[in-house]
């Protein structure tokens, strides 16, 4: 039984979702060469508007945040107008949509943003990532530049401006991408943060930049329209360290004091267990964070419904099945079989 998935859910006094099924952020690399959303993207999102909330694919906050080809931006007038076409399409279909705000940090590559005047990726520390850029295998990751204090202040301002741009573009709110080894997450893990100033070494220092971004955005657009994705279990673009537990203990305690729209677990497979978290990332977060929590990671409607019934989280984010099934919500509600996802579906918007 999945009846609980079709209950409405009030995120806060401002936003009520029509059901508990969220469309997870899914990178599709389908913006044009100026990183402007296309009409095909508007059609794609509108077809999935029956989700309680769509979280958009990750959206770059400024040019040097780009680490993949044709990922959309939210820092030029044309990009804002392009997203307005998308959000209008979703709203006209009865849906709600948050923009996921993104800077890839050391996962970025100058190939994508040299024309903007930047020649080096930025990160908490000059610690590179091994390997090559997905979809651009001829590009090898480079050692990033460790950001200065002034550059950190500018990054906070740029995140805040991107959030304001999102509201101007018609989004209902934003999810800050603080997971999966990208810039904000890089500050939270010892493998990537080797700083010795007020942004490194201790849990309080390592959480300082992420919290500054959260607070700046909350002040700019309201905490009721601000959400966060985190992955305390390091596994993607990141190596784990037993010291990371203390950083997330501190961060989550600080988040408990704030009234975010929701907190979203950024783990692609929630059955993964992490020694320093004493098990699954979602179980760890639920044990120390009592407010609205979104679970994700290979859950089906049935297993997700059970997890909600057992109070493991409050909302269920569905990823790849939404690519294969634009009418995912209707299929689950009516008990119809799902189309099986295949990687071939990534080649086009469906």
Short mmCIF file of C-alpha atoms in Angstrom, two decimals:
data_model
loop_
_atom_site.label_atom_id
_atom_site.label_comp_id
_atom_site.label_asym_id
_atom_site.label_seq_id
_atom_site.Cartn_x
_atom_site.Cartn_y
_atom_site.Cartn_z
CA UNK A 1 0.00 0.00 0.00
CA UNK A 2 1.25 3.47 -0.87
CA UNK A 3 -1.66 5.60 0.33
CA UNK A 4 0.52 7.78 2.53
CA UNK A 5 2.42 9.00 -0.54
CA UNK A 6 -0.74 10.71 -1.78
CA UNK A 7 -1.40 12.74 1.34
CA UNK A 8 -0.80 16.48 1.07
CA UNK A 9 2.12 17.78 3.11
CA UNK A 10 2.68 21.29 4.46
CA UNK A 11 6.34 22.25 4.26
CA UNK A 12 5.42 25.39 6.17
CA UNK A 13 2.76 28.11 6.21
CA UNK A 14 3.81 29.19 2.71
CA UNK A 15 4.11 25.94 0.75
CA UNK A 16 1.86 22.86 0.77
CA UNK A 17 2.63 19.91 -1.49
CA UNK A 18 -0.15 17.95 -3.16
CA UNK A 19 1.59 14.65 -2.36
CA UNK A 20 4.77 13.33 -0.74
CA UNK A 21 6.50 12.27 -3.96
CA UNK A 22 9.31 14.60 -5.05
CA UNK A 23 11.14 14.48 -8.35
CA UNK A 24 14.82 14.32 -7.45
CA UNK A 25 17.35 16.58 -9.19
CA UNK A 26 18.58 14.82 -12.33
CA UNK A 27 21.43 16.29 -14.38
CA UNK A 28 20.42 16.17 -18.05
CA UNK A 29 22.95 18.49 -19.80
CA UNK A 30 20.30 19.83 -22.19
CA UNK A 31 20.73 23.61 -21.92
CA UNK A 32 21.98 25.49 -24.99
CA UNK A 33 25.56 26.65 -25.48
CA UNK A 34 24.89 29.79 -23.39
CA UNK A 35 23.53 27.56 -20.60
CA UNK A 36 20.00 28.84 -21.23
CA UNK A 37 17.12 26.40 -20.61
CA UNK A 38 15.34 25.28 -23.77
CA UNK A 39 11.71 24.74 -24.70
CA UNK A 40 12.37 21.01 -24.63
CA UNK A 41 13.32 21.37 -20.96
CA UNK A 42 10.09 23.25 -20.24
CA UNK A 43 8.11 20.43 -21.86
CA UNK A 44 10.12 17.84 -19.92
CA UNK A 45 9.45 19.37 -16.51
CA UNK A 46 5.79 20.17 -17.25
CA UNK A 47 5.13 16.49 -18.03
CA UNK A 48 6.25 15.66 -14.48
CA UNK A 49 4.30 18.39 -12.69
CA UNK A 50 2.11 15.94 -10.80
CA UNK A 51 5.00 15.39 -8.41
CA UNK A 52 4.41 17.08 -5.07
CA UNK A 53 7.54 19.08 -5.81
CA UNK A 54 10.06 19.04 -8.65
CA UNK A 55 13.65 19.76 -7.67
CA UNK A 56 15.33 20.97 -10.83
CA UNK A 57 18.55 19.65 -12.23
CA UNK A 58 21.49 21.39 -10.60
CA UNK A 59 21.80 25.00 -11.77
CA UNK A 60 25.14 26.83 -11.87
CA UNK A 61 25.32 30.00 -9.76
CA UNK A 62 28.20 31.57 -11.73
CA UNK A 63 30.48 30.67 -14.67
CA UNK A 64 33.32 29.00 -12.76
CA UNK A 65 30.87 26.59 -11.15
CA UNK A 66 30.51 24.54 -14.34
CA UNK A 67 31.90 21.03 -14.42
CA UNK A 68 29.75 19.35 -17.08
CA UNK A 69 28.68 20.35 -20.61
CA UNK A 70 25.41 22.19 -21.23
CA UNK A 71 24.32 22.39 -17.61
CA UNK A 72 21.98 25.37 -17.14
CA UNK A 73 22.92 28.57 -15.35
CA UNK A 74 21.04 31.14 -13.32
CA UNK A 75 23.33 34.15 -13.53
CA UNK A 76 22.44 35.94 -16.79
CA UNK A 77 19.20 37.65 -17.85
CA UNK A 78 18.76 35.16 -20.69
CA UNK A 79 19.09 32.21 -18.30
CA UNK A 80 16.58 33.74 -15.91
CA UNK A 81 14.11 34.25 -18.76
CA UNK A 82 14.73 30.72 -19.99
CA UNK A 83 13.89 29.34 -16.57
CA UNK A 84 10.77 31.49 -16.47
CA UNK A 85 9.46 29.51 -19.46
CA UNK A 86 10.12 26.31 -17.49
CA UNK A 87 8.51 27.44 -14.25
CA UNK A 88 5.48 28.83 -16.08
CA UNK A 89 5.01 25.48 -17.80
CA UNK A 90 5.21 23.62 -14.48
CA UNK A 91 2.83 26.00 -12.73
CA UNK A 92 0.36 25.90 -15.62
CA UNK A 93 0.34 22.12 -15.22
CA UNK A 94 -0.44 22.46 -11.51
CA UNK A 95 3.02 21.75 -10.13
CA UNK A 96 5.65 23.32 -7.89
CA UNK A 97 9.39 23.54 -8.59
CA UNK A 98 12.53 24.43 -6.62
CA UNK A 99 15.84 25.32 -8.27
CA UNK A 100 18.86 23.36 -7.05
CA UNK A 101 21.71 25.88 -6.70
CA UNK A 102 25.11 24.48 -7.63
CA UNK A 103 28.79 25.26 -7.71
CA UNK A 104 30.94 22.23 -8.46
CA UNK A 105 34.13 23.56 -6.83
CA UNK A 106 37.10 21.37 -7.68
CA UNK A 107 34.87 19.29 -9.97
CA UNK A 108 34.71 22.29 -12.33
CA UNK A 109 37.01 22.61 -15.35
CA UNK A 110 38.33 25.80 -17.01
CA UNK A 111 37.41 24.37 -20.41
CA UNK A 112 33.84 25.42 -19.69
CA UNK A 113 34.40 28.93 -18.39
CA UNK A 114 37.68 30.33 -19.75
CA UNK A 115 35.76 32.85 -21.86
CA UNK A 116 34.43 34.38 -18.61
CA UNK A 117 37.99 35.28 -17.61
CA UNK A 118 38.48 32.52 -15.03
CA UNK A 119 41.34 30.11 -15.66
CA UNK A 120 41.25 27.85 -12.61
CA UNK A 121 38.65 25.97 -10.60
CA UNK A 122 38.18 27.05 -6.98
CA UNK A 123 37.82 24.94 -3.86
CA UNK A 124 38.43 25.11 -0.10
CA UNK A 125 41.99 23.82 -0.62
CA UNK A 126 44.37 23.12 -3.47
CA UNK A 127 43.49 19.42 -3.46
CA UNK A 128 42.66 18.00 -6.87
CA UNK A 129 40.25 15.28 -7.90
CA UNK A 130 41.63 12.38 -9.90
CA UNK A 131 40.08 11.31 -13.17
CA UNK A 132 38.41 12.85 -16.21
CA UNK A 133 35.29 14.93 -16.71
CA UNK A 134 32.14 12.89 -17.50
CA UNK A 135 30.98 13.36 -21.10
CA UNK A 136 34.31 15.09 -21.77
CA UNK A 137 36.79 12.27 -21.27
CA UNK A 138 39.56 14.24 -22.94
CA UNK A 139 39.54 16.67 -19.99
CA UNK A 140 41.51 15.75 -16.87
CA UNK A 141 40.67 17.38 -13.54
CA UNK A 142 43.11 20.06 -12.44
CA UNK A 143 44.37 21.17 -9.05
CA UNK A 144 42.00 23.95 -7.92
CA UNK A 145 42.84 27.29 -6.38
CA UNK A 146 42.20 27.57 -2.65
CA UNK A 147 39.73 30.41 -2.23
CA UNK A 148 40.75 33.44 -0.21
CA UNK A 149 38.66 34.99 2.55
CA UNK A 150 37.44 37.70 0.20
CA UNK A 151 36.56 35.12 -2.44
CA UNK A 152 34.51 33.19 0.12
CA UNK A 153 32.58 36.35 0.94
CA UNK A 154 31.93 36.80 -2.79
CA UNK A 155 30.76 33.21 -3.15
CA UNK A 156 28.21 33.74 -0.37
CA UNK A 157 26.97 36.83 -2.19
CA UNK A 158 26.78 34.91 -5.47
CA UNK A 159 24.72 32.13 -3.91
CA UNK A 160 22.38 34.74 -2.46
CA UNK A 161 22.03 36.46 -5.83
CA UNK A 162 21.35 33.14 -7.56
CA UNK A 163 18.54 32.48 -5.07
CA UNK A 164 17.04 35.89 -5.80
CA UNK A 165 17.38 35.14 -9.52
CA UNK A 166 15.53 31.87 -8.97
CA UNK A 167 12.59 33.66 -7.40
CA UNK A 168 12.65 36.19 -10.26
CA UNK A 169 12.54 33.22 -12.64
CA UNK A 170 9.37 31.94 -10.99
CA UNK A 171 10.73 29.11 -8.86
CA UNK A 172 8.82 28.36 -5.65
CA UNK A 173 12.06 28.09 -3.72
CA UNK A 174 15.60 26.73 -3.88
CA UNK A 175 17.51 23.68 -2.72
CA UNK A 176 21.16 24.44 -1.98
CA UNK A 177 23.32 21.63 -3.35
CA UNK A 178 25.51 20.86 -0.35
CA UNK A 179 26.15 17.22 -1.24
CA UNK A 180 27.93 14.77 -3.54
CA UNK A 181 31.43 16.21 -3.37
CA UNK A 182 30.68 19.63 -4.84
CA UNK A 183 31.81 22.99 -3.44
CA UNK A 184 29.78 23.24 -0.23
CA UNK A 185 30.36 19.56 0.54
CA UNK A 186 34.09 20.05 -0.06
CA UNK A 187 34.21 22.37 2.95
CA UNK A 188 32.55 19.71 5.13
CA UNK A 189 34.98 16.83 4.58
CA UNK A 190 38.55 16.49 5.80
CA UNK A 191 39.68 14.86 2.55
CA UNK A 192 39.07 18.10 0.63
CA UNK A 193 39.31 20.79 3.32
CA UNK A 194 42.90 21.24 4.53
CA UNK A 195 42.50 24.87 5.57
CA UNK A 196 44.11 26.18 8.74
CA UNK A 197 42.12 29.43 8.98
CA UNK A 198 38.58 30.06 10.26
CA UNK A 199 37.17 27.77 7.54
CA UNK A 200 39.13 24.62 8.41
CA UNK A 201 40.30 22.06 10.99
CA UNK A 202 37.40 22.22 13.49
CA UNK A 203 33.76 21.28 12.94
CA UNK A 204 32.62 24.84 13.61
CA UNK A 205 35.11 26.25 11.12
CA UNK A 206 34.40 23.70 8.39
CA UNK A 207 30.66 24.37 8.63
CA UNK A 208 31.14 28.15 8.60
CA UNK A 209 30.88 28.67 4.82
CA UNK A 210 27.91 26.31 4.28
CA UNK A 211 26.01 27.98 7.13
CA UNK A 212 26.85 31.42 5.78
CA UNK A 213 25.36 30.44 2.41
CA UNK A 214 22.23 29.03 4.05
CA UNK A 215 21.74 32.13 6.19
CA UNK A 216 22.35 34.56 3.33
CA UNK A 217 19.82 32.79 1.11
CA UNK A 218 17.29 32.46 3.94
CA UNK A 219 17.56 36.19 4.60
CA UNK A 220 17.25 36.98 0.90
CA UNK A 221 14.24 34.84 -0.05
CA UNK A 222 12.97 33.43 3.27
CA UNK A 223 13.88 30.25 5.11
CA UNK A 224 10.48 28.83 4.11
CA UNK A 225 11.72 28.80 0.50
CA UNK A 226 15.21 27.51 1.32
CA UNK A 227 16.17 23.82 1.45
CA UNK A 228 19.47 21.95 1.59
CA UNK A 229 20.86 18.69 0.26
CA UNK A 230 23.66 16.99 2.23
CA UNK A 231 25.64 13.75 2.00
CA UNK A 232 27.38 13.12 5.32
CA UNK A 233 28.53 9.77 3.99
CA UNK A 234 31.36 10.67 1.60
CA UNK A 235 31.34 8.44 -1.47
CA UNK A 236 30.96 10.48 -4.68
CA UNK A 237 33.79 12.83 -5.74
CA UNK A 238 34.98 12.47 -2.15
CA UNK A 239 36.86 10.14 0.22
CA UNK A 240 35.50 9.60 3.71
CA UNK A 241 37.26 10.31 6.98
CA UNK A 242 36.14 9.29 10.47
CA UNK A 243 36.58 12.91 11.56
CA UNK A 244 33.74 13.92 9.21
CA UNK A 245 31.18 12.62 11.73
CA UNK A 246 31.99 15.46 14.11
CA UNK A 247 31.56 18.03 11.35
CA UNK A 248 28.09 16.79 10.48
CA UNK A 249 27.11 16.42 14.15
CA UNK A 250 27.80 20.13 14.46
CA UNK A 251 26.22 21.11 11.12
CA UNK A 252 22.99 19.22 11.74
CA UNK A 253 22.66 20.68 15.23
CA UNK A 254 22.94 24.12 13.66
CA UNK A 255 20.37 23.24 10.99
CA UNK A 256 17.98 22.11 13.72
CA UNK A 257 17.98 25.72 14.95
CA UNK A 258 16.88 26.98 11.52
CA UNK A 259 13.50 26.61 9.85
CA UNK A 260 14.43 25.28 6.44
CA UNK A 261 11.79 24.05 4.02
CA UNK A 262 13.40 20.60 4.15
CA UNK A 263 16.68 18.71 4.39
CA UNK A 264 17.41 16.24 1.59
CA UNK A 265 19.74 13.24 1.87
CA UNK A 266 22.16 13.18 -1.07
CA UNK A 267 22.93 9.46 -1.34
CA UNK A 268 22.33 7.68 -4.65
CA UNK A 269 21.85 4.33 -2.89
CA UNK A 270 20.58 4.64 0.67
CA UNK A 271 21.35 0.98 1.40
CA UNK A 272 25.03 2.00 1.59
CA UNK A 273 26.45 1.97 5.11
CA UNK A 274 29.25 4.14 6.48
CA UNK A 275 31.32 3.06 9.48
CA UNK A 276 31.71 6.55 10.91
CA UNK A 277 27.95 7.12 10.67
CA UNK A 278 27.18 3.76 12.29
CA UNK A 279 25.05 2.74 9.33
CA UNK A 280 23.00 4.50 6.68
CA UNK A 281 23.26 8.23 6.09
CA UNK A 282 19.48 8.68 6.30
CA UNK A 283 19.27 6.86 9.64
CA UNK A 284 22.09 8.98 11.02
CA UNK A 285 20.51 12.25 9.90
CA UNK A 286 17.06 11.26 11.23
CA UNK A 287 18.60 10.47 14.62
CA UNK A 288 19.92 14.01 15.05
CA UNK A 289 17.58 16.14 12.87
CA UNK A 290 13.88 16.23 13.74
CA UNK A 291 12.46 18.51 11.04
CA UNK A 292 11.24 17.74 7.51
CA UNK A 293 13.52 15.17 5.90
CA UNK A 294 13.56 13.91 2.31
CA UNK A 295 14.76 10.37 1.64
CA UNK A 296 16.22 9.21 -1.67
CA UNK A 297 18.38 6.42 -3.05
CA UNK A 298 16.90 3.47 -4.94
CA UNK A 299 13.61 3.51 -3.06
CA UNK A 300 10.54 2.26 -4.86
CA UNK A 301 7.13 3.73 -4.14
CA UNK A 302 6.45 0.73 -1.92
CA UNK A 303 9.68 0.78 0.08
CA UNK A 304 9.55 4.56 0.31
CA UNK A 305 5.98 4.44 1.59
CA UNK A 306 7.03 1.94 4.25
CA UNK A 307 9.97 4.13 5.28
CA UNK A 308 7.64 7.12 5.69
CA UNK A 309 5.22 5.01 7.74
CA UNK A 310 8.15 4.01 9.96
CA UNK A 311 9.13 7.70 10.37
CA UNK A 312 12.49 7.25 8.66
CA UNK A 313 11.79 10.38 6.63
CA UNK A 314 8.80 12.54 5.64
CA UNK A 315 9.02 12.89 1.86
CA UNK A 316 10.27 10.55 -0.87
CA UNK A 317 12.43 11.77 -3.77
CA UNK A 318 12.38 9.59 -6.89
CA UNK A 319 15.13 9.88 -9.49
CA UNK A 320 15.67 7.74 -12.57
CA UNK A 321 12.17 6.23 -12.62
CA UNK A 322 10.90 9.77 -13.26
CA UNK A 323 13.02 9.89 -16.42
CA UNK A 324 11.45 6.68 -17.69
CA UNK A 325 7.96 7.53 -16.45
CA UNK A 326 6.85 11.15 -16.85
CA UNK A 327 3.51 10.03 -15.39
CA UNK A 328 5.20 8.29 -12.44
CA UNK A 329 2.76 9.64 -9.86
CA UNK A 330 -0.31 8.53 -11.80
CA UNK A 331 1.16 5.09 -12.50
CA UNK A 332 1.87 4.50 -8.80
CA UNK A 333 -1.51 5.86 -7.70
CA UNK A 334 -3.38 3.69 -10.20
CA UNK A 335 -1.24 0.58 -9.67
CA UNK A 336 0.16 0.46 -13.22
CA UNK A 337 3.51 -1.08 -14.12
CA UNK A 338 6.47 1.26 -14.51
CA UNK A 339 8.65 1.54 -17.59
CA UNK A 340 12.13 0.31 -16.71
CA UNK A 341 14.81 2.97 -16.82
CA UNK A 342 17.79 2.49 -19.14
CA UNK A 343 20.87 4.65 -19.69
CA UNK A 344 19.79 5.12 -23.32
CA UNK A 345 17.12 7.48 -21.99
CA UNK A 346 19.81 9.94 -20.95
CA UNK A 347 20.49 10.74 -24.60
CA UNK A 348 17.28 12.73 -24.96
CA UNK A 349 14.52 14.39 -23.00
CA UNK A 350 11.53 12.07 -22.73
#
